[in-house]
DNA sequence: TTTTATAGTTGCATTTCGAAACCGTGGGCG
DNA sequence: CGCCCACGGTTTCGAAATGCAACTATAAAA
């Protein structure tokens, strides 16, 4: 299977990855969420090669993540603005930030912290249940398959695996 | 800049991406969170080529995401178990799932839903502020840079960009 | 003994990436 | 006018990653 066809799956994760799953794309988006909007800014901040950046930006515009604005003041430069669809990628970025902070920490603590402007305090955004409001993790959540996602091979006989969420001993 | 060196950045997002940012990796993890543990299961479910899968699994084990267990019952097969570090990637996957559900929806609604076992209800996990508990998004949060992340070029004079979070008119 | 299942590895054609050079437009300026 | 620079790319080309199929190794089953 080629990577380009993961977006044609019925899986929402795969579809999301078809938009943001390429190398550099999330780093470009990181810069966008930090307020950068120009080609050369993205290039200098992320270190991505210019041709790759060009291709990624084009794809992101095509996928409705960025809006490309020419002749934008000040200076009439080209600018890339996050759309509502793009802004909505924020939780993915934050989830990566939090995991990186926890498991790949630099010496001296996380280089970026978030402030929640509504309450004014530093925040470490957390995933909670939309129903009961308590914290969510892999152990306390069960996936329920609704549509059968196109079995690749027919072999669903005795080797059928259970769809239980993972539970380790530790 | 080569992709392999993004993990040496001080940015937590980049460091996270150095572990889960390769093609196929998140799809392999999706299957892991669905309870798959075996090589051929991952292969059949994701459609990734076997050599690529082999390389990804090796890297994930090296990075402490999977634990590789040989001679595991039943059947003495090799199994890949998520470690605590791996299980903690769940919010990233869920964030992608939620975004895909919202913006790349299939006809007929999302193919997978989540049930929160603690409360017993279907849940759509949401990111909230760890301090005040209200919903978080890109508009209501401000990043604060703590350590200066190694400027690539010196040009931080008048062209210095503001570090404001993006705000669109729409 | 032969077949099957599992977990890979190998070889090779194709695709993508990465670095640097180049290009086109527009402005500032002497 | 003629020159230089900033910006936003594109082009070129060698290097690396990917994708597919075939092959291997090991152990169990038939």
mmCIF file of N, CA, C and O in Angstrom, chain B residues 16-89:
data_model
loop_
_atom_site.group_PDB
_atom_site.id
_atom_site.type_symbol
_atom_site.label_atom_id
_atom_site.label_comp_id
_atom_site.label_asym_id
_atom_site.label_seq_id
_atom_site.Cartn_x
_atom_site.Cartn_y
_atom_site.Cartn_z
ATOM 1 N N UNK B 16 8.870 14.828 20.060
ATOM 2 C CA UNK B 16 7.802 13.841 19.914
ATOM 3 C C UNK B 16 7.749 13.337 18.471
ATOM 4 O O UNK B 16 7.638 12.130 18.227
ATOM 5 N N UNK B 17 7.894 14.249 17.543
ATOM 6 C CA UNK B 17 7.820 13.854 16.137
ATOM 7 C C UNK B 17 8.982 12.948 15.746
ATOM 8 O O UNK B 17 8.853 12.124 14.855
ATOM 9 N N UNK B 18 10.103 13.106 16.412
ATOM 10 C CA UNK B 18 11.228 12.227 16.091
ATOM 11 C C UNK B 18 10.924 10.780 16.480
ATOM 12 O O UNK B 18 11.570 9.857 15.999
ATOM 13 N N UNK B 19 9.923 10.589 17.315
ATOM 14 C CA UNK B 19 9.542 9.236 17.718
ATOM 15 C C UNK B 19 8.320 8.734 16.946
ATOM 16 O O UNK B 19 8.282 7.582 16.515
ATOM 17 N N UNK B 20 7.341 9.600 16.752
ATOM 18 C CA UNK B 20 6.098 9.158 16.114
ATOM 19 C C UNK B 20 5.819 9.855 14.791
ATOM 20 O O UNK B 20 4.731 9.702 14.237
ATOM 21 N N UNK B 21 6.787 10.610 14.276
ATOM 22 C CA UNK B 21 6.522 11.422 13.107
ATOM 23 C C UNK B 21 6.775 10.753 11.773
ATOM 24 O O UNK B 21 6.517 11.337 10.730
ATOM 25 N N UNK B 22 7.283 9.532 11.789
ATOM 26 C CA UNK B 22 7.518 8.849 10.521
ATOM 27 C C UNK B 22 6.194 8.338 9.952
ATOM 28 O O UNK B 22 5.263 8.044 10.691
ATOM 29 N N UNK B 23 6.173 8.227 8.648
ATOM 30 C CA UNK B 23 5.039 7.587 8.000
ATOM 31 C C UNK B 23 4.739 6.246 8.650
ATOM 32 O O UNK B 23 5.661 5.512 8.988
ATOM 33 N N UNK B 24 3.488 5.906 8.781
ATOM 34 C CA UNK B 24 3.009 4.609 9.250
ATOM 35 C C UNK B 24 3.069 4.440 10.766
ATOM 36 O O UNK B 24 2.308 3.660 11.329
ATOM 37 N N UNK B 25 3.935 5.174 11.418
ATOM 38 C CA UNK B 25 4.115 4.934 12.849
ATOM 39 C C UNK B 25 2.818 5.123 13.626
ATOM 40 O O UNK B 25 2.452 4.269 14.442
ATOM 41 N N UNK B 26 2.102 6.198 13.356
ATOM 42 C CA UNK B 26 0.868 6.422 14.100
ATOM 43 C C UNK B 26 -0.204 5.393 13.753
ATOM 44 O O UNK B 26 -1.052 5.062 14.582
ATOM 45 N N UNK B 27 -0.146 4.879 12.540
ATOM 46 C CA UNK B 27 -1.125 3.846 12.187
ATOM 47 C C UNK B 27 -0.814 2.536 12.902
ATOM 48 O O UNK B 27 -1.715 1.815 13.323
ATOM 49 N N UNK B 28 0.475 2.256 13.036
ATOM 50 C CA UNK B 28 0.872 1.084 13.815
ATOM 51 C C UNK B 28 0.403 1.250 15.259
ATOM 52 O O UNK B 28 -0.143 0.324 15.865
ATOM 53 N N UNK B 29 0.580 2.449 15.786
ATOM 54 C CA UNK B 29 0.148 2.702 17.162
ATOM 55 C C UNK B 29 -1.374 2.632 17.286
ATOM 56 O O UNK B 29 -1.893 2.150 18.293
ATOM 57 N N UNK B 30 -2.060 3.104 16.281
ATOM 58 C CA UNK B 30 -3.520 2.959 16.288
ATOM 59 C C UNK B 30 -3.892 1.506 16.502
ATOM 60 O O UNK B 30 -4.725 1.179 17.351
ATOM 61 N N UNK B 31 -3.260 0.630 15.756
ATOM 62 C CA UNK B 31 -3.566 -0.798 15.883
ATOM 63 C C UNK B 31 -3.170 -1.326 17.248
ATOM 64 O O UNK B 31 -3.859 -2.168 17.821
ATOM 65 N N UNK B 32 -2.067 -0.824 17.766
ATOM 66 C CA UNK B 32 -1.654 -1.249 19.102
ATOM 67 C C UNK B 32 -2.720 -0.875 20.130
ATOM 68 O O UNK B 32 -3.064 -1.674 21.007
ATOM 69 N N UNK B 33 -3.262 0.333 19.992
ATOM 70 C CA UNK B 33 -4.308 0.764 20.937
ATOM 71 C C UNK B 33 -5.607 0.010 20.709
ATOM 72 O O UNK B 33 -6.467 -0.015 21.573
ATOM 73 N N UNK B 34 -5.753 -0.603 19.542
ATOM 74 C CA UNK B 34 -6.923 -1.449 19.297
ATOM 75 C C UNK B 34 -6.678 -2.879 19.768
ATOM 76 O O UNK B 34 -7.498 -3.757 19.562
ATOM 77 N N UNK B 35 -5.511 -3.105 20.331
ATOM 78 C CA UNK B 35 -5.259 -4.407 20.934
ATOM 79 C C UNK B 35 -4.405 -5.359 20.121
ATOM 80 O O UNK B 35 -4.158 -6.487 20.541
ATOM 81 N N UNK B 36 -3.943 -4.930 18.956
ATOM 82 C CA UNK B 36 -3.068 -5.826 18.174
ATOM 83 C C UNK B 36 -1.682 -5.824 18.795
ATOM 84 O O UNK B 36 -1.221 -4.824 19.313
ATOM 85 N N UNK B 37 -1.048 -6.973 18.649
ATOM 86 C CA UNK B 37 0.287 -7.086 19.225
ATOM 87 C C UNK B 37 1.260 -7.784 18.291
ATOM 88 O O UNK B 37 2.447 -7.832 18.563
ATOM 89 N N UNK B 38 0.785 -8.335 17.191
ATOM 90 C CA UNK B 38 1.652 -9.190 16.383
ATOM 91 C C UNK B 38 2.009 -8.551 15.047
ATOM 92 O O UNK B 38 1.238 -7.797 14.460
ATOM 93 N N UNK B 39 3.177 -8.938 14.567
ATOM 94 C CA UNK B 39 3.719 -8.401 13.320
ATOM 95 C C UNK B 39 2.706 -8.474 12.170
ATOM 96 O O UNK B 39 2.397 -7.461 11.536
ATOM 97 N N UNK B 40 2.203 -9.674 11.924
ATOM 98 C CA UNK B 40 1.312 -9.844 10.782
ATOM 99 C C UNK B 40 -0.009 -9.103 10.947
ATOM 100 O O UNK B 40 -0.606 -8.664 9.957
ATOM 101 N N UNK B 41 -0.442 -8.950 12.188
ATOM 102 C CA UNK B 41 -1.644 -8.154 12.418
ATOM 103 C C UNK B 41 -1.410 -6.703 12.023
ATOM 104 O O UNK B 41 -2.222 -6.090 11.316
ATOM 105 N N UNK B 42 -0.316 -6.163 12.499
ATOM 106 C CA UNK B 42 0.015 -4.783 12.139
ATOM 107 C C UNK B 42 0.097 -4.640 10.628
ATOM 108 O O UNK B 42 -0.406 -3.681 10.040
ATOM 109 N N UNK B 43 0.742 -5.627 10.015
ATOM 110 C CA UNK B 43 0.948 -5.549 8.572
ATOM 111 C C UNK B 43 -0.388 -5.557 7.819
ATOM 112 O O UNK B 43 -0.628 -4.711 6.963
ATOM 113 N N UNK B 44 -1.237 -6.510 8.176
ATOM 114 C CA UNK B 44 -2.497 -6.641 7.452
ATOM 115 C C UNK B 44 -3.423 -5.458 7.710
ATOM 116 O O UNK B 44 -4.120 -4.985 6.806
ATOM 117 N N UNK B 45 -3.427 -4.953 8.923
ATOM 118 C CA UNK B 45 -4.364 -3.898 9.294
ATOM 119 C C UNK B 45 -3.978 -2.530 8.746
ATOM 120 O O UNK B 45 -4.826 -1.716 8.417
ATOM 121 N N UNK B 46 -2.671 -2.279 8.705
ATOM 122 C CA UNK B 46 -2.248 -0.954 8.256
ATOM 123 C C UNK B 46 -1.906 -0.925 6.777
ATOM 124 O O UNK B 46 -2.000 0.110 6.137
ATOM 125 N N UNK B 47 -1.501 -2.078 6.226
ATOM 126 C CA UNK B 47 -1.114 -2.111 4.829
ATOM 127 C C UNK B 47 0.319 -1.672 4.586
ATOM 128 O O UNK B 47 0.749 -1.557 3.447
ATOM 129 N N UNK B 48 1.064 -1.432 5.630
ATOM 130 C CA UNK B 48 2.457 -1.024 5.480
ATOM 131 C C UNK B 48 3.295 -2.202 4.956
ATOM 132 O O UNK B 48 2.991 -3.361 5.242
ATOM 133 N N UNK B 49 4.296 -1.902 4.155
ATOM 134 C CA UNK B 49 5.179 -2.952 3.652
ATOM 135 C C UNK B 49 5.923 -3.614 4.812
ATOM 136 O O UNK B 49 6.200 -2.972 5.827
ATOM 137 N N UNK B 50 6.259 -4.881 4.647
ATOM 138 C CA UNK B 50 6.817 -5.638 5.756
ATOM 139 C C UNK B 50 8.182 -5.119 6.200
ATOM 140 O O UNK B 50 8.481 -5.093 7.396
ATOM 141 N N UNK B 51 8.998 -4.708 5.256
ATOM 142 C CA UNK B 51 10.309 -4.189 5.657
ATOM 143 C C UNK B 51 10.182 -2.866 6.406
ATOM 144 O O UNK B 51 10.901 -2.633 7.375
ATOM 145 N N UNK B 52 9.237 -2.048 5.972
ATOM 146 C CA UNK B 52 9.012 -0.774 6.668
ATOM 147 C C UNK B 52 8.484 -1.044 8.069
ATOM 148 O O UNK B 52 8.954 -0.467 9.053
ATOM 149 N N UNK B 53 7.526 -1.952 8.155
ATOM 150 C CA UNK B 53 6.982 -2.306 9.469
ATOM 151 C C UNK B 53 8.096 -2.780 10.389
ATOM 152 O O UNK B 53 8.180 -2.375 11.553
ATOM 153 N N UNK B 54 8.950 -3.607 9.840
ATOM 154 C CA UNK B 54 10.080 -4.123 10.616
ATOM 155 C C UNK B 54 10.934 -2.974 11.157
ATOM 156 O O UNK B 54 11.275 -2.944 12.350
ATOM 157 N N UNK B 55 11.245 -2.039 10.282
ATOM 158 C CA UNK B 55 12.068 -0.901 10.702
ATOM 159 C C UNK B 55 11.354 -0.045 11.743
ATOM 160 O O UNK B 55 11.958 0.384 12.730
ATOM 161 N N UNK B 56 10.052 0.183 11.539
ATOM 162 C CA UNK B 56 9.302 1.016 12.483
ATOM 163 C C UNK B 56 9.211 0.353 13.854
ATOM 164 O O UNK B 56 9.387 1.007 14.883
ATOM 165 N N UNK B 57 8.924 -0.927 13.853
ATOM 166 C CA UNK B 57 8.812 -1.623 15.143
ATOM 167 C C UNK B 57 10.143 -1.582 15.879
ATOM 168 O O UNK B 57 10.189 -1.343 17.088
ATOM 169 N N UNK B 58 11.218 -1.778 15.133
ATOM 170 C CA UNK B 58 12.534 -1.740 15.768
ATOM 171 C C UNK B 58 12.794 -0.371 16.399
ATOM 172 O O UNK B 58 13.254 -0.271 17.539
ATOM 173 N N UNK B 59 12.447 0.675 15.656
ATOM 174 C CA UNK B 59 12.654 2.028 16.180
ATOM 175 C C UNK B 59 11.764 2.286 17.391
ATOM 176 O O UNK B 59 12.192 2.906 18.369
ATOM 177 N N UNK B 60 10.529 1.811 17.318
ATOM 178 C CA UNK B 60 9.616 2.049 18.440
ATOM 179 C C UNK B 60 10.076 1.309 19.688
ATOM 180 O O UNK B 60 9.928 1.808 20.806
ATOM 181 N N UNK B 61 10.639 0.132 19.494
ATOM 182 C CA UNK B 61 11.198 -0.589 20.644
ATOM 183 C C UNK B 61 12.403 0.170 21.192
ATOM 184 O O UNK B 61 12.524 0.393 22.395
ATOM 185 N N UNK B 62 13.261 0.613 20.287
ATOM 186 C CA UNK B 62 14.439 1.356 20.712
ATOM 187 C C UNK B 62 14.056 2.625 21.469
ATOM 188 O O UNK B 62 14.721 3.009 22.432
ATOM 189 N N UNK B 63 12.967 3.244 21.054
ATOM 190 C CA UNK B 63 12.536 4.471 21.709
ATOM 191 C C UNK B 63 11.658 4.232 22.933
ATOM 192 O O UNK B 63 11.101 5.177 23.494
ATOM 193 N N UNK B 64 11.491 2.973 23.288
ATOM 194 C CA UNK B 64 10.755 2.692 24.518
ATOM 195 C C UNK B 64 9.250 2.783 24.407
ATOM 196 O O UNK B 64 8.556 2.921 25.407
ATOM 197 N N UNK B 65 8.723 2.701 23.181
ATOM 198 C CA UNK B 65 7.273 2.758 22.989
ATOM 199 C C UNK B 65 6.672 1.358 23.077
ATOM 200 O O UNK B 65 5.625 1.156 23.680
ATOM 201 N N UNK B 66 7.341 0.417 22.437
ATOM 202 C CA UNK B 66 6.925 -0.977 22.503
ATOM 203 C C UNK B 66 7.934 -1.782 23.299
ATOM 204 O O UNK B 66 9.133 -1.477 23.302
ATOM 205 N N UNK B 67 7.424 -2.828 23.914
ATOM 206 C CA UNK B 67 8.297 -3.836 24.473
ATOM 207 C C UNK B 67 8.107 -5.090 23.629
ATOM 208 O O UNK B 67 6.975 -5.520 23.394
ATOM 209 N N UNK B 68 9.201 -5.625 23.143
ATOM 210 C CA UNK B 68 9.119 -6.807 22.283
ATOM 211 C C UNK B 68 9.241 -8.059 23.135
ATOM 212 O O UNK B 68 10.223 -8.241 23.858
ATOM 213 N N UNK B 69 8.241 -8.901 23.047
ATOM 214 C CA UNK B 69 8.212 -10.095 23.890
ATOM 215 C C UNK B 69 8.182 -11.332 23.014
ATOM 216 O O UNK B 69 7.271 -11.518 22.201
ATOM 217 N N UNK B 70 9.211 -12.164 23.166
ATOM 218 C CA UNK B 70 9.244 -13.402 22.406
ATOM 219 C C UNK B 70 8.595 -14.524 23.206
ATOM 220 O O UNK B 70 8.524 -14.466 24.420
ATOM 221 N N UNK B 71 8.169 -15.540 22.478
ATOM 222 C CA UNK B 71 7.618 -16.732 23.118
ATOM 223 C C UNK B 71 6.480 -16.392 24.068
ATOM 224 O O UNK B 71 6.368 -16.948 25.141
ATOM 225 N N UNK B 72 5.637 -15.461 23.645
ATOM 226 C CA UNK B 72 4.508 -15.094 24.492
ATOM 227 C C UNK B 72 3.336 -16.023 24.221
ATOM 228 O O UNK B 72 3.031 -16.326 23.074
ATOM 229 N N UNK B 73 2.705 -16.505 25.251
ATOM 230 C CA UNK B 73 1.487 -17.293 25.070
ATOM 231 C C UNK B 73 0.355 -16.367 24.648
ATOM 232 O O UNK B 73 0.380 -15.187 25.008
ATOM 233 N N UNK B 74 -0.686 -16.811 23.917
ATOM 234 C CA UNK B 74 -0.777 -18.184 23.433
ATOM 235 C C UNK B 74 -0.020 -18.345 22.115
ATOM 236 O O UNK B 74 -0.021 -17.452 21.309
ATOM 237 N N UNK B 75 0.615 -19.455 21.928
ATOM 238 C CA UNK B 75 1.222 -19.784 20.653
ATOM 239 C C UNK B 75 2.684 -19.401 20.521
ATOM 240 O O UNK B 75 3.276 -19.598 19.484
ATOM 241 N N UNK B 76 3.245 -18.862 21.600
ATOM 242 C CA UNK B 76 4.664 -18.506 21.587
ATOM 243 C C UNK B 76 5.041 -17.520 20.496
ATOM 244 O O UNK B 76 6.140 -17.541 19.970
ATOM 245 N N UNK B 77 4.110 -16.636 20.144
ATOM 246 C CA UNK B 77 4.429 -15.671 19.106
ATOM 247 C C UNK B 77 5.185 -14.483 19.682
ATOM 248 O O UNK B 77 5.114 -14.204 20.861
ATOM 249 N N UNK B 78 5.864 -13.772 18.793
ATOM 250 C CA UNK B 78 6.429 -12.480 19.175
ATOM 251 C C UNK B 78 5.280 -11.505 19.387
ATOM 252 O O UNK B 78 4.326 -11.490 18.617
ATOM 253 N N UNK B 79 5.381 -10.703 20.428
ATOM 254 C CA UNK B 79 4.351 -9.703 20.649
ATOM 255 C C UNK B 79 4.975 -8.355 20.953
ATOM 256 O O UNK B 79 6.051 -8.273 21.538
ATOM 257 N N UNK B 80 4.259 -7.336 20.552
ATOM 258 C CA UNK B 80 4.692 -5.973 20.838
ATOM 259 C C UNK B 80 3.686 -5.336 21.781
ATOM 260 O O UNK B 80 2.519 -5.181 21.441
ATOM 261 N N UNK B 81 4.161 -4.992 22.973
ATOM 262 C CA UNK B 81 3.297 -4.387 23.979
ATOM 263 C C UNK B 81 3.645 -2.923 24.147
ATOM 264 O O UNK B 81 4.817 -2.552 24.203
ATOM 265 N N UNK B 82 2.621 -2.143 24.284
ATOM 266 C CA UNK B 82 2.845 -0.733 24.591
ATOM 267 C C UNK B 82 3.381 -0.599 26.011
ATOM 268 O O UNK B 82 2.864 -1.203 26.944
ATOM 269 N N UNK B 83 4.411 0.186 26.159
ATOM 270 C CA UNK B 83 4.921 0.514 27.491
ATOM 271 C C UNK B 83 4.090 1.669 28.062
ATOM 272 O O UNK B 83 3.188 2.188 27.402
ATOM 273 N N UNK B 84 4.419 2.094 29.270
ATOM 274 C CA UNK B 84 3.743 3.267 29.843
ATOM 275 C C UNK B 84 3.979 4.486 28.955
ATOM 276 O O UNK B 84 3.063 5.267 28.683
ATOM 277 N N UNK B 85 5.210 4.610 28.477
ATOM 278 C CA UNK B 85 5.541 5.706 27.559
ATOM 279 C C UNK B 85 4.706 5.634 26.290
ATOM 280 O O UNK B 85 4.269 6.648 25.759
ATOM 281 N N UNK B 86 4.505 4.423 25.798
ATOM 282 C CA UNK B 86 3.700 4.238 24.601
ATOM 283 C C UNK B 86 2.223 4.500 24.853
ATOM 284 O O UNK B 86 1.554 5.159 24.056
ATOM 285 N N UNK B 87 1.721 3.988 25.972
ATOM 286 C CA UNK B 87 0.311 4.205 26.303
ATOM 287 C C UNK B 87 0.010 5.697 26.446
ATOM 288 O O UNK B 87 -1.091 6.154 26.154
ATOM 289 N N UNK B 88 1.012 6.434 26.835
ATOM 290 C CA UNK B 88 0.844 7.871 27.038
ATOM 291 C C UNK B 88 0.722 8.639 25.725
ATOM 292 O O UNK B 88 0.452 9.838 25.724
ATOM 293 N N UNK B 89 0.933 7.956 24.607
ATOM 294 C CA UNK B 89 0.734 8.601 23.310
ATOM 295 C C UNK B 89 -0.748 8.710 22.948
ATOM 296 O O UNK B 89 -1.105 9.345 21.949
#
